Amino acid sequence: MLPTLPLLNDRFLGAAAFRARVGTGYSLLPLRLIALDALRYVLTNFAGEHVVLPKAIARQFIRHELDSNSAVYDELKSKHFLLDDDSTVALDLLAVKYRTKQSLLANFTSLFMFVVTLRCDHSCPYCQVSRQSVDRHAYDMTIAAADRAIDFMFHSPSPAIKVEFQGGESLLNFELIRHIVTRVNDRNVLEGRDIRFVIATNLMCLSDEILSFCKEHDVFISTSLDGPRTLHNQNRPRPGGDSYEVAVAGIGRSREALGADRVAALMTTTEASLSQPVEIVDEYVRQGFNSIFLRPLSPYGFAVKTGLVTGYSIEQWLDFYRRSLEYIVELNYRGIPFREDYSSLILRKILTPYPTGYVDLQSPAGIGISGIVFNYDGDIYASDEARMLAESGDRRFRLGNLHTDSFEEVMSSDNLIDILSETMTECVPMCVDCGF
Amino acid sequence: MIKLHGKMPKRDDGEPFVVRVVRGTPGSPLAGDREAYILGPDEVAPPGYRAYLSAGGAHLQSPGQTRVIWPIPEELSYLSDGDIVRINPKTGELWVVYRRSSPFNAMLLTERCNSNCLMCSQPPKAGDDSHLVKAYLDAIPLMAPDSAELGITGGEPTLLGGSLLQVLRACKEHLPDTALHMLSNGRLFNYLSLCREFEAIDHPDFMIGIPLYSDIPHRHDFVVQAAGAFDQTVRGIMNLARCGQRIEIRMVLHRETVDRLPQFARFVARNLPFVEHIALMGLEMMGYVKMNLEALWIDPVDYRQQLRQAVDVLRQHDLNVSIYNHQLCVLDRVLWPVARKSISDWKNEYIDKCRECAIQDSCGGFFASSSLRRSAHIAAFQSHEVCSPIAGVKKQVSNV
């Protein structure tokens, strides 16, 4: 005999009375799907929800044959892949989630990179920006160009602005950095934006004067650290062969002067790095960082000329990435909190309703409308990669020049708008159906 | 269990009135027409108060026989300076509206409700109960401005419309430093115009606790016994957020809500991540729960897994989550840091077994009503089982 189910007092309606309105039919809400492997599809939507389903179930669902009593039906409904007569609030929630995902668009451009010089004392074979030797001042940005860049920058409506100084070795033109920071801050008294300055530097010419300036104006330092001493010195040659010692000493000094949270490091993966995932992560831990951004070589600049880009395959890179990540996960299990930044970005996209400020992996792409580059010669580029490409002759992503073009002209140029519309996966054929 | 109502001899001499109790501070009254003086043994009544109360029963009439002296019922003998009472001379009812020393004061503004939740601890009653709002509007100016928190509850307070707004404005005016926490089913916030009214009041420290019982609309509607409630409540939450109101989500755990708890948590994290707090609450054996006990009761130990998963999801999303009304011995230990001592003092109890427990001080204990049904797994911890004091379990000043 079946056990009797406990009953509600008869003044209450049973669950079935409310369930009844679900009915038998349902509509599909906007979704995309792609095979994950031989057995499963992943279904995604534009608000960032996802469900992994066995292929047979996914087919049932798409053909409107899914049983509304099944657990998978409730999952698809809860994640807003289907709509039935139970409720209409899914549409409002989807709208809010989509708006949240795209919320940074409304702020427009917030990252402004100033290439204050192309000169550099290092001679890294993987250099992606085609650096120039230390004495060639023709490769410095002029004060006039910098001033026009500042005007340009304040045309952006973004309430938060990040000013990043790039090179070459940016500190070889510290006088211009000082000029720009001072001028931006003066202007910001009226503008009232939330401004953050970052200097990307190899720390070679770090001085007390520079540090005290950074301290005074709350400037962040971002440097390169490729891994342990031998690897770093091999990747980043300079006269004396001591780029590692320079970097590590500079990191220490900067932290002491500015605070640990004001100093970040980036790594670049060369062929020599591939065999040292554990050593590289350990070096970051040893230097007191709590995260690492694992980055492959980009196919620009010297990296192409020297053949380094073809030095390893995508499979080799992925293998390196996996091994590094496994080790990082292991560190965390051991109680050492440590993050891999690229994975964090991806996971944030997959697991939360929030956007990332990262200019890649966006629809539309972040080029121009999220970040923009002012080159040393006044040329304006859609991204860091765009100016790297231009150095090797391809000026496709050049949007204009500070001396001749206004903010409006640059931002509404066919050059920019064409690229942007090509990166909107919502409307590009093929992309619009891609589950990823 | 502390009593809040008492009976005195009927005196058919006037309308109900609200007064603040003055005890042990003779002298000239601060707001005499809105104060009641408690007479000590053989004390001669000082002049100028609205009413006189006697704890000993010795005084039956005041000097000159112009004022009635009310004998305080035995169970309300705790009444002390700063407490606020409502006296109904026609019925002899003495109602403790506000206790100065309690962190759990709440204003039950109406017993009417547009939902009819299966587990309602305060079942709705139809009919005119406007005397409640009136009593509180009289009481608010008499409350201590240094009270940390004050609750608003019901019934469904938003059914009051303009009167509710009046209460909120009175709180802002008289108690600007007192945090205000209102329980509402959120359905009427489906009307953006109501949210705009709350926004316009601009209370400096106001939060609305709104129940949500499932990620699946008809499941929520079943629990609250109202078709369409899920859509109204979710739209209400979104509207409140648009108007900058602070929101807490309240989930009551019972047999009809625990199954999808992890999915519910994911739904909140994904769709309503702007809420300030999520409270996962144990059942109080009051009101309708008594009628539906067998249908609703589930031993908390039997939903440990779902509860653990739900808290994990919410914490992974950086959401602020608390567990209310659960004894530490029924909870997964990793959940102890989010367990709160949430039960209002006047209905908070511990059972015999708790006396031997090494961590009773950190535990929220039981509702007085739990004598009806408790977990079969209540057990005292020995001190060697709990290596260090539980820093995580904090007193939650709230109105459960």
XYZ file of N, CA and C in Angstrom, chain A residues 74-245:
516
model
N 11.830 22.576 -16.217
C 11.941 23.627 -15.199
C 13.287 24.341 -15.272
N 14.342 23.591 -15.585
C 15.659 24.230 -15.677
C 15.686 25.227 -16.840
N 15.162 24.800 -17.990
C 15.147 25.688 -19.160
C 14.264 26.907 -18.907
N 13.196 26.693 -18.153
C 12.290 27.798 -17.839
C 12.952 28.761 -16.850
N 13.593 28.183 -15.834
C 14.250 29.000 -14.811
C 15.352 29.857 -15.426
N 16.022 29.307 -16.447
C 17.119 30.050 -17.074
C 16.664 30.848 -18.298
N 15.340 30.908 -18.479
C 14.765 31.759 -19.524
C 15.113 31.324 -20.942
N 15.003 30.025 -21.186
C 15.110 29.518 -22.549
C 13.726 29.230 -23.138
N 12.714 29.205 -22.297
C 11.367 28.986 -22.828
C 10.360 29.811 -22.046
N 9.231 30.005 -22.691
C 8.159 30.811 -22.107
C 6.868 30.012 -22.229
N 6.117 29.894 -21.134
C 4.802 29.267 -21.228
C 3.760 30.152 -20.557
N 2.550 29.645 -20.429
C 1.468 30.505 -19.932
C 1.534 30.765 -18.428
N 2.544 30.200 -17.781
C 2.705 30.370 -16.334
C 3.039 31.813 -15.967
N 3.835 32.471 -16.821
C 4.423 33.742 -16.399
C 4.946 34.504 -17.608
N 4.987 35.819 -17.492
C 5.603 36.615 -18.558
C 6.827 37.377 -18.068
N 7.151 37.209 -16.791
C 8.204 38.052 -16.210
C 9.589 37.722 -16.774
N 9.691 36.537 -17.399
C 10.966 36.155 -18.006
C 11.455 37.221 -18.982
N 10.516 37.830 -19.719
C 10.923 38.826 -20.715
C 11.556 40.042 -20.038
N 10.960 40.464 -18.923
C 11.531 41.607 -18.189
C 12.915 41.257 -17.643
N 13.027 40.046 -17.097
C 14.306 39.652 -16.500
C 15.382 39.527 -17.578
N 15.010 38.970 -18.726
C 15.973 38.872 -19.823
C 16.445 40.260 -20.243
N 15.503 41.173 -20.316
C 15.859 42.535 -20.727
C 16.851 43.151 -19.747
N 16.593 42.942 -18.455
C 17.497 43.517 -17.448
C 18.876 42.869 -17.540
N 18.886 41.539 -17.726
C 20.174 40.846 -17.798
C 20.978 41.294 -19.023
N 20.274 41.469 -20.141
C 20.972 41.910 -21.353
C 21.520 43.318 -21.162
N 20.678 44.153 -20.552
C 21.114 45.527 -20.298
C 22.326 45.539 -19.364
N 22.295 44.657 -18.368
C 23.424 44.580 -17.435
C 24.695 44.135 -18.159
N 24.552 43.098 -18.986
C 25.713 42.600 -19.737
C 26.327 43.690 -20.606
N 25.465 44.556 -21.145
C 25.949 45.576 -22.076
C 26.108 46.938 -21.406
N 26.042 46.954 -20.075
C 25.959 48.252 -19.397
C 27.170 49.145 -19.644
N 28.327 48.525 -19.905
C 29.515 49.365 -20.092
C 29.472 50.127 -21.413
N 28.673 49.631 -22.357
C 28.566 50.320 -23.650
C 28.124 51.766 -23.481
N 27.201 51.959 -22.540
C 26.618 53.290 -22.363
C 27.671 54.309 -21.942
N 28.718 53.820 -21.287
C 29.751 54.753 -20.815
C 30.716 55.176 -21.908
N 30.712 54.392 -22.981
C 31.606 54.664 -24.102
C 33.076 54.524 -23.673
N 33.982 55.132 -24.444
C 35.408 54.854 -24.256
C 35.907 55.246 -22.868
N 36.566 54.294 -22.204
C 37.061 54.587 -20.858
C 38.568 54.341 -20.722
N 39.173 53.639 -21.684
C 40.616 53.366 -21.604
C 41.340 54.153 -22.694
N 42.281 54.985 -22.280
C 43.043 55.790 -23.239
C 44.524 55.488 -23.072
N 45.109 54.932 -24.124
C 46.519 54.569 -24.050
C 47.357 55.617 -24.764
N 48.304 56.169 -24.053
C 49.213 57.163 -24.622
C 50.560 56.485 -24.882
N 50.938 56.363 -26.150
C 52.264 55.827 -26.467
C 53.227 57.012 -26.405
N 53.827 57.216 -25.237
C 54.614 58.437 -25.046
C 55.972 58.367 -25.732
N 56.432 57.175 -26.048
C 57.652 57.032 -26.852
C 57.731 55.603 -27.358
N 58.420 55.440 -28.480
C 58.671 54.074 -28.957
C 60.060 53.612 -28.536
N 60.838 54.531 -27.929
C 62.207 54.162 -27.551
C 62.184 53.130 -26.426
N 63.201 52.252 -26.455
C 63.310 51.290 -25.364
C 64.738 50.787 -25.243
N 65.145 50.518 -24.011
C 66.495 50.013 -23.775
C 66.557 48.494 -23.854
N 65.385 47.856 -23.774
C 65.360 46.414 -23.908
C 65.357 46.049 -25.389
N 65.719 44.800 -25.691
C 65.650 44.361 -27.087
C 64.945 43.014 -27.162
N 63.745 42.968 -26.580
C 63.020 41.700 -26.518
C 62.656 41.235 -27.925
N 63.026 40.018 -28.253
C 62.703 39.522 -29.597
C 61.198 39.377 -29.806
N 60.457 39.298 -28.706
C 59.010 39.160 -28.888
C 58.287 40.494 -28.899
N 59.058 41.594 -28.904
C 58.427 42.917 -28.828
C 57.351 43.045 -29.894
N 56.178 43.451 -29.447
C 55.047 43.528 -30.369
C 54.854 44.938 -30.910
N 55.702 45.876 -30.482
C 55.459 47.249 -30.896
C 56.602 47.876 -31.704
N 57.571 47.081 -32.118
C 58.643 47.603 -32.961
C 59.359 48.777 -32.309
N 60.000 48.521 -31.175
C 60.641 49.604 -30.422
C 61.822 50.202 -31.185
N 62.194 51.392 -30.743
C 63.306 52.109 -31.347
C 64.412 52.280 -30.310
N 65.619 52.563 -30.798
C 66.727 52.674 -29.849
C 66.607 53.952 -29.027
N 67.338 53.964 -27.905
C 67.137 54.967 -26.861
C 67.388 56.404 -27.316
N 68.230 56.597 -28.313
C 68.607 57.963 -28.684
C 67.703 58.574 -29.767
N 66.739 57.836 -30.252
C 65.969 58.342 -31.392
C 64.721 59.083 -30.922
N 64.936 60.363 -30.559
C 63.854 61.147 -29.952
C 62.725 61.477 -30.918
N 62.941 61.213 -32.194
C 61.863 61.425 -33.160
C 60.683 60.521 -32.847
N 60.936 59.493 -32.038
C 59.862 58.557 -31.701
C 59.186 58.890 -30.371
N 59.369 60.114 -29.902
C 58.659 60.590 -28.715
C 57.372 61.308 -29.124
N 56.369 61.203 -28.293
C 55.147 61.993 -28.506
C 55.455 63.440 -28.137
N 54.899 64.387 -28.911
C 55.147 65.802 -28.607
C 54.123 66.306 -27.592
N 54.475 67.407 -26.942
C 53.538 68.012 -25.985
C 52.255 68.434 -26.687
N 52.402 68.952 -27.896
C 51.215 69.395 -28.647
C 50.276 68.220 -28.901
N 50.853 67.091 -29.286
C 50.013 65.902 -29.552
C 49.343 65.443 -28.265
N 50.118 65.460 -27.158
C 49.572 65.019 -25.873
C 48.402 65.911 -25.460
N 48.542 67.217 -25.647
C 47.470 68.132 -25.254
C 46.209 67.881 -26.068
N 46.398 67.642 -27.346
C 45.223 67.349 -28.186
C 44.592 66.014 -27.754
N 45.439 65.082 -27.353
C 44.920 63.782 -26.902
C 44.059 63.951 -25.644
N 44.504 64.828 -24.749
C 43.735 65.060 -23.517
C 42.369 65.665 -23.852
N 42.362 66.643 -24.772
C 41.084 67.217 -25.210
C 40.179 66.126 -25.768
N 40.787 65.319 -26.601
C 40.051 64.223 -27.243
C 39.431 63.315 -26.181
N 40.256 62.974 -25.198
C 39.842 62.042 -24.153
C 38.630 62.562 -23.383
N 38.651 63.825 -23.052
C 37.546 64.366 -22.240
C 36.256 64.520 -23.049
N 36.329 64.293 -24.369
C 35.096 64.253 -25.145
C 34.287 63.003 -24.827
N 34.958 61.955 -24.338
C 34.227 60.732 -24.009
C 33.335 60.992 -22.805
N 32.104 60.478 -22.837
C 31.196 60.711 -21.700
C 31.490 59.828 -20.484
N 32.447 58.912 -20.601
C 32.654 57.930 -19.528
C 32.950 58.590 -18.185
N 32.220 58.191 -17.137
C 32.480 58.760 -15.810
C 33.800 58.258 -15.218
N 34.271 57.102 -15.716
C 35.544 56.569 -15.233
C 36.513 56.517 -16.413
N 37.703 57.023 -16.196
C 38.683 57.077 -17.283
C 40.005 56.496 -16.799
N 40.554 55.600 -17.606
C 41.862 55.050 -17.281
C 42.853 55.564 -18.307
N 43.912 56.204 -17.830
C 44.965 56.709 -18.705
C 46.174 55.794 -18.548
N 46.526 55.122 -19.640
C 47.632 54.170 -19.545
C 48.786 54.656 -20.394
N 49.967 54.755 -19.788
C 51.155 55.184 -20.531
C 51.909 53.967 -21.025
N 52.107 53.964 -22.350
C 52.709 52.811 -23.000
C 53.974 53.226 -23.712
N 54.735 52.227 -24.155
C 55.927 52.511 -24.949
C 55.997 51.585 -26.129
N 57.224 51.340 -26.561
C 58.493 51.651 -25.965
C 58.561 51.486 -24.463
N 59.561 52.123 -23.924
C 59.672 52.203 -22.476
C 59.169 53.583 -22.067
N 57.982 53.594 -21.476
C 57.297 54.867 -21.251
C 58.099 55.821 -20.366
N 58.839 55.267 -19.401
C 59.544 56.161 -18.462
C 60.735 56.871 -19.114
N 61.137 56.460 -20.314
C 62.168 57.208 -21.032
C 61.636 58.584 -21.412
N 60.322 58.741 -21.389
C 59.741 60.066 -21.644
C 58.884 60.483 -20.442
N 59.475 60.374 -19.247
C 58.734 60.675 -18.019
C 58.258 62.120 -17.975
N 59.056 63.027 -18.594
C 58.657 64.443 -18.561
C 57.283 64.628 -19.193
N 57.029 63.869 -20.273
C 55.722 63.994 -20.915
C 54.624 63.388 -20.031
N 54.948 62.283 -19.369
C 53.979 61.676 -18.447
C 53.606 62.683 -17.359
N 54.628 63.320 -16.815
C 54.388 64.324 -15.777
C 53.474 65.434 -16.301
N 53.747 65.866 -17.525
C 52.944 66.923 -18.142
C 51.483 66.459 -18.281
N 51.316 65.252 -18.774
C 49.954 64.761 -19.040
C 49.165 64.586 -17.729
N 49.795 63.944 -16.730
C 49.109 63.710 -15.448
C 48.678 65.047 -14.837
N 49.593 66.002 -14.852
C 49.298 67.302 -14.251
C 48.148 67.989 -14.983
N 48.244 67.973 -16.303
C 47.224 68.658 -17.105
C 45.848 67.984 -16.966
N 45.863 66.651 -16.971
C 44.588 65.928 -16.826
C 43.968 66.226 -15.455
N 44.774 66.198 -14.425
C 44.257 66.466 -13.080
C 43.723 67.890 -12.957
N 44.429 68.827 -13.557
C 43.953 70.220 -13.519
C 42.577 70.314 -14.163
N 42.490 69.712 -15.327
C 41.225 69.780 -16.051
C 40.121 69.034 -15.300
N 40.512 67.983 -14.611
C 39.516 67.147 -13.947
C 38.884 67.818 -12.729
N 39.469 68.897 -12.271
C 38.845 69.622 -11.162
C 37.423 70.003 -11.569
N 37.265 70.416 -12.825
C 35.936 70.760 -13.326
C 35.192 69.547 -13.864
N 35.914 68.628 -14.514
C 35.256 67.482 -15.146
C 34.694 66.503 -14.109
N 35.431 66.316 -13.021
C 34.952 65.423 -11.972
C 34.865 63.957 -12.364
N 35.737 63.517 -13.265
C 35.715 62.093 -13.628
C 36.533 61.296 -12.609
N 36.268 59.993 -12.614
C 37.056 59.090 -11.777
C 38.245 58.630 -12.622
N 39.396 59.218 -12.387
C 40.539 58.981 -13.283
C 41.607 58.128 -12.613
N 42.081 57.149 -13.348
C 43.183 56.327 -12.841
C 44.319 56.329 -13.870
N 45.545 56.550 -13.374
C 46.717 56.526 -14.253
C 47.502 55.230 -14.036
N 47.969 54.674 -15.137
C 48.818 53.486 -15.056
C 50.032 53.697 -15.959
N 51.211 53.430 -15.416
C 52.407 53.467 -16.260
C 52.845 52.032 -16.535
N 52.892 51.675 -17.823
C 53.441 50.372 -18.196
C 54.937 50.571 -18.429
N 55.743 49.853 -17.668
C 57.178 50.124 -17.700
C 57.987 48.876 -17.373
N 59.235 48.831 -17.900
C 60.123 47.735 -17.503
C 60.893 48.087 -16.223
N 60.630 49.261 -15.662
C 61.169 49.708 -14.368
C 62.650 50.055 -14.406
N 63.251 50.026 -15.627
C 64.685 50.280 -15.759
C 65.062 51.652 -15.208
N 64.299 52.681 -15.604
C 64.726 54.013 -15.161
C 63.857 54.555 -14.037
N 63.351 53.629 -13.191
C 62.594 54.049 -12.020
C 63.494 54.880 -11.088
N 62.976 55.975 -10.581
C 63.786 56.786 -9.666
C 62.914 57.231 -8.501
N 63.542 57.739 -7.468
C 62.786 58.243 -6.319
C 61.856 59.376 -6.748
N 62.363 60.176 -7.680
C 61.563 61.300 -8.163
C 60.271 60.780 -8.820
N 60.444 59.762 -9.662
C 59.276 59.193 -10.338
C 58.316 58.586 -9.319
N 58.878 57.849 -8.372
C 58.019 57.194 -7.372
C 57.259 58.218 -6.533
N 57.939 59.300 -6.169
C 57.225 60.258 -5.329
C 56.150 60.976 -6.149
N 56.412 61.148 -7.455
C 55.374 61.710 -8.324
C 54.170 60.748 -8.392
N 54.477 59.464 -8.546
C 53.405 58.451 -8.623
C 52.594 58.425 -7.330
N 53.318 58.519 -6.227
C 52.659 58.519 -4.920
C 51.710 59.715 -4.811
N 52.235 60.852 -5.205
C 51.471 62.089 -5.062
C 50.200 62.066 -5.913
N 50.301 61.451 -7.107
C 49.162 61.494 -8.033
C 48.448 60.163 -8.154
N 48.721 59.254 -7.219
C 48.027 57.969 -7.192
C 48.137 57.219 -8.522
N 49.368 57.137 -9.029
C 49.619 56.463 -10.310
C 49.970 54.999 -10.051
N 49.379 54.104 -10.817
C 49.660 52.680 -10.710
C 50.832 52.298 -11.615
N 51.508 51.220 -11.242
C 52.628 50.714 -12.039
C 52.262 49.335 -12.582
N 52.498 49.146 -13.870
C 52.296 47.821 -14.457
C 53.583 47.438 -15.165
N 54.107 46.250 -14.848
C 55.398 45.885 -15.429
C 55.330 44.476 -16.020
N 56.468 44.037 -16.536
C 56.538 42.704 -17.121
C 57.328 41.784 -16.212
N 56.792 40.594 -16.014
C 57.553 39.566 -15.307
C 57.222 38.248 -16.006
N 58.222 37.702 -16.674
C 57.939 36.525 -17.506
C 58.107 35.213 -16.761
N 58.763 35.249 -15.611
C 58.970 34.011 -14.869
C 60.266 34.103 -14.087
N 60.876 32.943 -13.790
C 62.110 32.934 -13.028
C 63.247 33.661 -13.767
N 64.300 33.955 -13.025
C 65.415 34.758 -13.512
C 65.892 34.370 -14.925
N 66.261 33.114 -15.094
C 66.849 32.704 -16.362
C 65.888 32.936 -17.527
N 64.666 32.536 -17.315
C 63.665 32.685 -18.369
C 63.423 34.152 -18.679
N 63.240 34.950 -17.633
C 62.951 36.369 -17.821
C 64.110 37.049 -18.556
N 65.340 36.790 -18.099
C 66.499 37.433 -18.733
C 66.677 36.986 -20.177
N 66.305 35.736 -20.425
C 66.408 35.230 -21.792
C 65.332 35.866 -22.683
N 64.117 35.993 -22.159
C 63.027 36.582 -22.930
C 63.223 38.064 -23.175
N 63.810 38.741 -22.187
C 63.836 40.200 -22.219
C 65.268 40.714 -22.092
N 66.066 40.561 -23.173
C 67.466 40.965 -23.113
C 67.626 42.491 -23.048
N 68.617 42.916 -22.286
C 69.000 44.324 -22.262
C 70.492 44.348 -21.982
N 71.135 45.498 -22.234
C 72.573 45.572 -21.942
C 72.803 45.195 -20.474
N 73.686 44.257 -20.206
C 73.916 43.814 -18.832
C 73.191 42.517 -18.526
N 72.209 42.199 -19.323
C 71.496 40.919 -19.147
C 70.828 40.771 -17.798
N 70.364 41.906 -17.228
C 69.829 41.828 -15.870
C 68.401 42.349 -15.786
N 67.624 42.112 -16.829
C 66.264 42.679 -16.813
C 65.434 42.105 -15.659
N 65.693 40.852 -15.272
C 64.976 40.251 -14.147
C 65.287 40.988 -12.856
N 66.579 41.201 -12.614
C 66.984 41.894 -11.389
C 66.368 43.296 -11.336
